[in-house]
Coordinates of C-alpha atoms and ligand atoms in Angstrom, one line a residue:
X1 CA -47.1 109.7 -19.3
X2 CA -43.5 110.2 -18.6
X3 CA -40.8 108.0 -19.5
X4 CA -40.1 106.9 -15.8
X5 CA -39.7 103.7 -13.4
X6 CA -40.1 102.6 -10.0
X7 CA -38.0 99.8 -8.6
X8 CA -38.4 98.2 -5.3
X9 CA -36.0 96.1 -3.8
X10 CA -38.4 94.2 -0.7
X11 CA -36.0 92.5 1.4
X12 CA -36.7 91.1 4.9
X13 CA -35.4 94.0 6.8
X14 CA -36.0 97.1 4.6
X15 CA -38.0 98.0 1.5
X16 CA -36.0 100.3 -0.7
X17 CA -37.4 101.9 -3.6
X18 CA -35.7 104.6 -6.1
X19 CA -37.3 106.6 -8.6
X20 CA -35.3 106.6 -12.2
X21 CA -35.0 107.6 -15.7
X22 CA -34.4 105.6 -19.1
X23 CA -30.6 106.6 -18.5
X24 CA -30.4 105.1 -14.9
X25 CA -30.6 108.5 -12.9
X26 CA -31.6 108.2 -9.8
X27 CA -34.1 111.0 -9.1
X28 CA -35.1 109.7 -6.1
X29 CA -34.8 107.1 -3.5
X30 CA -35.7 105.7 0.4
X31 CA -35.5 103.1 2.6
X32 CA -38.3 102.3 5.1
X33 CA -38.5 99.0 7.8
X34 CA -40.2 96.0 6.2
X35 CA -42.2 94.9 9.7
X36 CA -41.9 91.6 7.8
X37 CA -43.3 90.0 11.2
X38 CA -46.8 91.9 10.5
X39 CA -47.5 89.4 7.4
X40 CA -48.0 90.2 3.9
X41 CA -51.1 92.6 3.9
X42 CA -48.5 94.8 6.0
X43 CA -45.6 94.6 3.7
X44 CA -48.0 94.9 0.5
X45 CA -49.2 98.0 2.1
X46 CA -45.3 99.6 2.8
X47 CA -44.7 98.6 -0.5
X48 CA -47.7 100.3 -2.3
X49 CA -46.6 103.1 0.5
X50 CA -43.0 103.5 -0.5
X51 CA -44.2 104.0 -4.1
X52 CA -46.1 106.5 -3.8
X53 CA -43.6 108.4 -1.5
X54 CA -40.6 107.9 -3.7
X55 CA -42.9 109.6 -6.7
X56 CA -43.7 112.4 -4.5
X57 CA -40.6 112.9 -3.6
X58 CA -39.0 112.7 -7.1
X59 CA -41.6 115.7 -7.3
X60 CA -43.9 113.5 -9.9
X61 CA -47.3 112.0 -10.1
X62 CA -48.2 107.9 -9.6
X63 CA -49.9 108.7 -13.3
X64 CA -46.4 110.1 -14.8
X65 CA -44.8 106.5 -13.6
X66 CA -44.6 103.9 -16.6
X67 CA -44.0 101.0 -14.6
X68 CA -43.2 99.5 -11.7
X69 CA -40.7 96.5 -10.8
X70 CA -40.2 94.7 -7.4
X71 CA -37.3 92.6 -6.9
X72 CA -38.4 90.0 -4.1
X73 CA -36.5 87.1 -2.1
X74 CA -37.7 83.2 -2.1
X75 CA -39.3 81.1 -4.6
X76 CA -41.3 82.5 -7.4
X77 CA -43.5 82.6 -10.2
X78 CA -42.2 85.6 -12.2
X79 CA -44.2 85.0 -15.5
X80 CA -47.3 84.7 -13.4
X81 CA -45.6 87.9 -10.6
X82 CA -46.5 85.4 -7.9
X83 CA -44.5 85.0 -4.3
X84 CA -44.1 81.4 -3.5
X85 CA -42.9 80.6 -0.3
X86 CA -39.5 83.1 0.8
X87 CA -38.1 81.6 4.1
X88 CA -37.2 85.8 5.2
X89 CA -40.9 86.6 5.1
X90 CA -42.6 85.0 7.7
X91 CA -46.4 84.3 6.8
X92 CA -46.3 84.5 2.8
X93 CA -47.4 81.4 1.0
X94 CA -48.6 81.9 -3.0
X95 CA -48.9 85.9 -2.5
X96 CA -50.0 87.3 -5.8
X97 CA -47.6 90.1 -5.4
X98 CA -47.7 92.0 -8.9
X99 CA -51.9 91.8 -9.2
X100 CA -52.1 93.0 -5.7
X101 CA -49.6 95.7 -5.7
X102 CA -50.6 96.9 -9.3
X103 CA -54.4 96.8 -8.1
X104 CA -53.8 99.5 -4.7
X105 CA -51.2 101.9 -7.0
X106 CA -52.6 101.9 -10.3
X107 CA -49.3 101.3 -12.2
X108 CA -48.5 98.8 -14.3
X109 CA -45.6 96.7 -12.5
X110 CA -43.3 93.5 -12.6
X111 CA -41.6 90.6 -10.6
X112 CA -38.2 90.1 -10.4
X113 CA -35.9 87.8 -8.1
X114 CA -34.0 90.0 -6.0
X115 CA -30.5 88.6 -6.7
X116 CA -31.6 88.6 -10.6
X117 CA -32.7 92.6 -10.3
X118 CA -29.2 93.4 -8.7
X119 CA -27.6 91.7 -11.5
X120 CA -29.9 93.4 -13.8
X121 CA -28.7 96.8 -12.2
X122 CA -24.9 96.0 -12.4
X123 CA -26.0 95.0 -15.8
X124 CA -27.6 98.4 -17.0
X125 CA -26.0 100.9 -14.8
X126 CA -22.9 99.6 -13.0
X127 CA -20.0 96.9 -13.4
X128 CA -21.6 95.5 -16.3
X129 CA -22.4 98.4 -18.6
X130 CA -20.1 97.3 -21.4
X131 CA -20.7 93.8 -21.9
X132 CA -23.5 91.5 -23.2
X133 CA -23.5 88.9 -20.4
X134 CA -22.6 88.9 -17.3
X135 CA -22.8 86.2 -14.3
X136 CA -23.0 88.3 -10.8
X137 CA -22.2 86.4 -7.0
X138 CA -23.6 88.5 -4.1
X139 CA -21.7 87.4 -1.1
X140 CA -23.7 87.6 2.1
X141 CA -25.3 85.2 4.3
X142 CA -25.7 83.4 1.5
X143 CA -24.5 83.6 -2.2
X144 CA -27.2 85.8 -4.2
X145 CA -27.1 85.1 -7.9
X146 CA -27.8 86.4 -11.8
X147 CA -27.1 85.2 -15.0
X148 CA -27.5 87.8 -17.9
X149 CA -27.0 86.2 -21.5
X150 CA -27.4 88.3 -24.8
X151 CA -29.0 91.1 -22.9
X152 CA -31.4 89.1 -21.1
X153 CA -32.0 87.8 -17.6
X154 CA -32.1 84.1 -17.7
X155 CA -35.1 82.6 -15.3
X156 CA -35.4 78.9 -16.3
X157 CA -38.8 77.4 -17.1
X158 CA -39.5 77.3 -13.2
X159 CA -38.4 80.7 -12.0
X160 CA -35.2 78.9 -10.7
X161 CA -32.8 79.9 -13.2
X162 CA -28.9 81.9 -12.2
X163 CA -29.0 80.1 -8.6
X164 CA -25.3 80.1 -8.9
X165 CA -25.2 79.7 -4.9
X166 CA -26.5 76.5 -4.9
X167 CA -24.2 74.6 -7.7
X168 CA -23.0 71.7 -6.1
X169 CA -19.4 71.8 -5.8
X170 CA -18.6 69.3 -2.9
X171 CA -20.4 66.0 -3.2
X172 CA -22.1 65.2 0.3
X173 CA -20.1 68.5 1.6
X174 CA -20.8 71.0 4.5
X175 CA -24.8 71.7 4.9
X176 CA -26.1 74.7 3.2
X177 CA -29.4 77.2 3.9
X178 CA -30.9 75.4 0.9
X179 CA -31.5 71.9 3.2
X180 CA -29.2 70.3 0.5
X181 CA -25.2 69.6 0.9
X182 CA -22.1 70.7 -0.5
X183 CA -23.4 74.1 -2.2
X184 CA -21.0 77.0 -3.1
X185 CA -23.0 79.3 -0.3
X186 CA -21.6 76.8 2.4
X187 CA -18.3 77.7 1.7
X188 CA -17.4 80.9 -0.2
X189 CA -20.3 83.0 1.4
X190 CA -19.2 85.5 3.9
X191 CA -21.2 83.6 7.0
X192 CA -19.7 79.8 5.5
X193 CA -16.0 81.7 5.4
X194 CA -16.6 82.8 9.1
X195 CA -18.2 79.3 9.9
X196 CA -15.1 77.7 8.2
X197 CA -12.2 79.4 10.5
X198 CA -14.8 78.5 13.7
X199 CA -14.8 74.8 12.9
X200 CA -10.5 74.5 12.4
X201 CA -10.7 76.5 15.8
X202 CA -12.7 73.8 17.6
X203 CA -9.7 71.7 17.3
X204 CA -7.2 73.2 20.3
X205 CA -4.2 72.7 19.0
X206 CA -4.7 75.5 16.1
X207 CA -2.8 78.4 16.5
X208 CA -4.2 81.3 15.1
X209 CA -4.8 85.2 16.2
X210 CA -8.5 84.6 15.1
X211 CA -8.9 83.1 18.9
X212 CA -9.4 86.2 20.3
X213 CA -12.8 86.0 18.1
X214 CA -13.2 82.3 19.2
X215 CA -15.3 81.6 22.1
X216 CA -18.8 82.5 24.7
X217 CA -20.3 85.6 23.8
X218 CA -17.9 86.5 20.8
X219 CA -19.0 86.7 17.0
X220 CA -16.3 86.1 14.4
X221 CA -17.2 87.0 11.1
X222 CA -15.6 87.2 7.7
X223 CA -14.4 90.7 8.0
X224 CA -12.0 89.1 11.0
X225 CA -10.2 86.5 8.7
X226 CA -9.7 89.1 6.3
X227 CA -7.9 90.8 8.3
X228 CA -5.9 88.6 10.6
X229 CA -5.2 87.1 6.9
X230 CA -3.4 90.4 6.0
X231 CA -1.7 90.3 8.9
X232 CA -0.1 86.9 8.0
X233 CA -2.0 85.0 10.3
X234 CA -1.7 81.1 8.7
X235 CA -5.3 80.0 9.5
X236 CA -6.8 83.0 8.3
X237 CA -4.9 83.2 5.4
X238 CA -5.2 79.0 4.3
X239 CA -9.7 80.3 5.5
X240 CA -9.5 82.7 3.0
X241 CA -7.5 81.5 0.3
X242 CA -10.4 78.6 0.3
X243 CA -13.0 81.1 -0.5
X244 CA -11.5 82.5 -3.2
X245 CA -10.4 79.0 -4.4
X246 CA -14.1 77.6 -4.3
X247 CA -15.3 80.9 -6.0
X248 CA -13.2 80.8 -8.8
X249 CA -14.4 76.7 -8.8
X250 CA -17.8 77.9 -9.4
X251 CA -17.1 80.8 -11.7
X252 CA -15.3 77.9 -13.9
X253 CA -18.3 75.7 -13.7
X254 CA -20.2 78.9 -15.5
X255 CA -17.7 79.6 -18.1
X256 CA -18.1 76.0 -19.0
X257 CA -21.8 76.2 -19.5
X258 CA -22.8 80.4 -19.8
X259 CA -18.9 81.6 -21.4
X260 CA -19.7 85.3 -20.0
X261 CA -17.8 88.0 -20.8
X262 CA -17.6 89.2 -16.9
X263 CA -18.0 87.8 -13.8
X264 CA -19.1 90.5 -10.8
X265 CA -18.6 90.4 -7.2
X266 CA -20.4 92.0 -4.8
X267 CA -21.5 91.7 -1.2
X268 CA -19.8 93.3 2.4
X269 CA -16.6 91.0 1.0
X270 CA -15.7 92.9 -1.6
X271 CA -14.0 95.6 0.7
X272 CA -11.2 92.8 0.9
X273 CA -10.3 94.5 -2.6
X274 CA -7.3 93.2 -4.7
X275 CA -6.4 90.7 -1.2
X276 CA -9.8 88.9 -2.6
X277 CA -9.9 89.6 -6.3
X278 CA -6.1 88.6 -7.1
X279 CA -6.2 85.2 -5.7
X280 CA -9.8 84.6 -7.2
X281 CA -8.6 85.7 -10.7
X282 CA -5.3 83.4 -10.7
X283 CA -7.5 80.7 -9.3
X284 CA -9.9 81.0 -12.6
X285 CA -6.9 81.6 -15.1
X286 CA -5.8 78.1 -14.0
X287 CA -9.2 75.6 -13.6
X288 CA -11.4 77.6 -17.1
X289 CA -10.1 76.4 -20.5
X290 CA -7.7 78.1 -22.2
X291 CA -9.8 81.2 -24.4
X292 CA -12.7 81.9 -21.5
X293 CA -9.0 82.2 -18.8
X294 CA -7.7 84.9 -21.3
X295 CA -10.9 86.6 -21.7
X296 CA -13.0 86.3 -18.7
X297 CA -13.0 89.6 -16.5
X298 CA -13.5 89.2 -13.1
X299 CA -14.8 92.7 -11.4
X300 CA -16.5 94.0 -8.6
X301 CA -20.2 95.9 -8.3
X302 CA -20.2 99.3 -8.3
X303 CA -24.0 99.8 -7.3
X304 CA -23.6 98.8 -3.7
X305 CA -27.1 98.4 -2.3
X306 CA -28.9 100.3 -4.6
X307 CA -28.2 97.6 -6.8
X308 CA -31.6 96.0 -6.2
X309 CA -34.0 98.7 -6.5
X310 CA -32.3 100.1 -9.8
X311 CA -32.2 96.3 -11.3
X312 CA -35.8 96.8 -10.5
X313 CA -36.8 100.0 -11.9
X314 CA -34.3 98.6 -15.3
X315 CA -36.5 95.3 -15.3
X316 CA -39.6 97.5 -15.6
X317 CA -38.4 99.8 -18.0
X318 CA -36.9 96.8 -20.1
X319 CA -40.9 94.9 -19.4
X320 CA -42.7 97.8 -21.3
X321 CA -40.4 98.5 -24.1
X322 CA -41.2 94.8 -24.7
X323 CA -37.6 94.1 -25.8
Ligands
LIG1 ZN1 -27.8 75.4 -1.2

């Protein structure tokens, strides 16, 4: 048996899967449509599919892969590789993922939470290669999260552990995707930053270039207060300055408890660069205590989104070598 791993990254839209090696090389990778709407004896079969073909096309055998890991959205039993309930996959309830997938391939394989598997990737092969724990924030519709301590992903006795998206930050705040109030995600995600500059525009006496966004038929999204915010638009700029106020706010609430050694960004945001990163860093040098605000890097991914699937295949490789 060769030393190699599959990792699949199953997200709502598209399943990717890459085939590596113990040093993270990529040898070879796809993405194919979930057709999450066909339920999950569909989307187990893609996924047993997509193995196969990324083995083939790394130009090896199922037998000559060591492992398999899945990174998957929603609720979950990881210990038992169990799917609980994930709100993008319409039709899953208690899905016994791992036995099911590892029953059609043959190959022994793993669950992960997706956000923790892209953290796990960052971790092995990108942003995070020096260090020994790192917190990441994914900043998409939501705010994706992983906590890695001591060289170890941390999953909390229920599967719920590194939910950084969903600390509390405002008490009784703006509604979140969770049901519950005053998360993080409802106001330093990339949708909640967008949703922020659409609610000071409601009021008609706000002047602001982001109007020509503003209105029937028009989507503004966070890409458009970055950049009427480099433009020295005031809305924009006071929108975004929030988000990277209440991300360094819950990257203080971390150092408290986890004291990593760096945080990472990822997400469609990070291509604000240094206009997003500078203010974030300043913000965190003056909320964390004095030692964590000296020593605390703050960082972006590096993996883009092959984050997931490598985080995967690492997950496996890390599952077998029982370490
Ligand atoms: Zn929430």
């Amino acid at each position: 048996m060769a030393d190699l791993y599959v990792g699949v990254d199953l997200g709502g839209t598209n399943i990717k899967a890459g085939l590596l090696d113990p040093s993270a090389r990529v040898i070879a990778s796809q993405s194919i449509p979930t057709k999450a709407e066909g339920g999950p004896d569909v989307v187990i079969d893609r996924i047993c599919r997509i193995i196969c073909q990324t083995a083939e096309l790394g130009g090896v055998k199922l037998a000559d892969v060591a492992a398999v890991g899945v990174g998957s959205p929603g609720t979950m039993d990881i210990p038992a590789g169990v799917v609980l309930d994930p709100p993008n996959l319409p039709g899953w309830k208690d899905v016994p993922l791992i036995a099911r997938i590892s029953a059609q391939v043959g190959v022994r394989c793993v669950l992960e939470n997706d956000a923790n598997a892209a953290a796990w990737g960052e971790f092995w092969a990108g942003a995070g290669r020096e260090v020994d724990s790192l917190v990441m924030f994914t900043l998409g519709t939501g705010i994706g999260g992983g906590i890695i301590v001591d060289g170890r992903v941390l999953h909390g006795a229920s599967s719920c552990g590194g939910e950084v998206g969903h600390m509390q930050i405002v008490e009784d705040g703006r509604r979140c995707g969770c049901g519950r109030r005053g998360c993080l995600e409802a106001y330093a995600s990339a949708s909640a930053t967008a949703a922020r500059a659409i609610e000071a525009l409601a009021d008609r006496k706000v002047q602001s270039t982001l109007r020509q966004y503003y209105g029937a038929g028009q989507r503004l999204t966070s890409r458009h207060v970055y950049e009427q915010a480099v433009a020295g638009d005031a809305l924009a700029m006071r929108i975004f300055d929030g988000t990277a106020r209440y991300l360094a706010m819950g990257m203080m609430n971390l150092s408290m408890i986890v004291d990593p050694e760096r945080f990472v960004l990822a997400g469609g945001m990070i291509a604000a660069g240094d206009f997003l990163l500078d203010p974030v860093r300043r913000y965190f040098k003056q909320m964390a205590f004095e030692r964590p605000a000296e020593n605390t890097q703050i960082v972006y991914a590096t993996l883009g989104n092959n984050a997931g699937f490598i985080g995967a295949a690492g997950v496996a490789m890390k599952a077998v070598s029982g370490t």
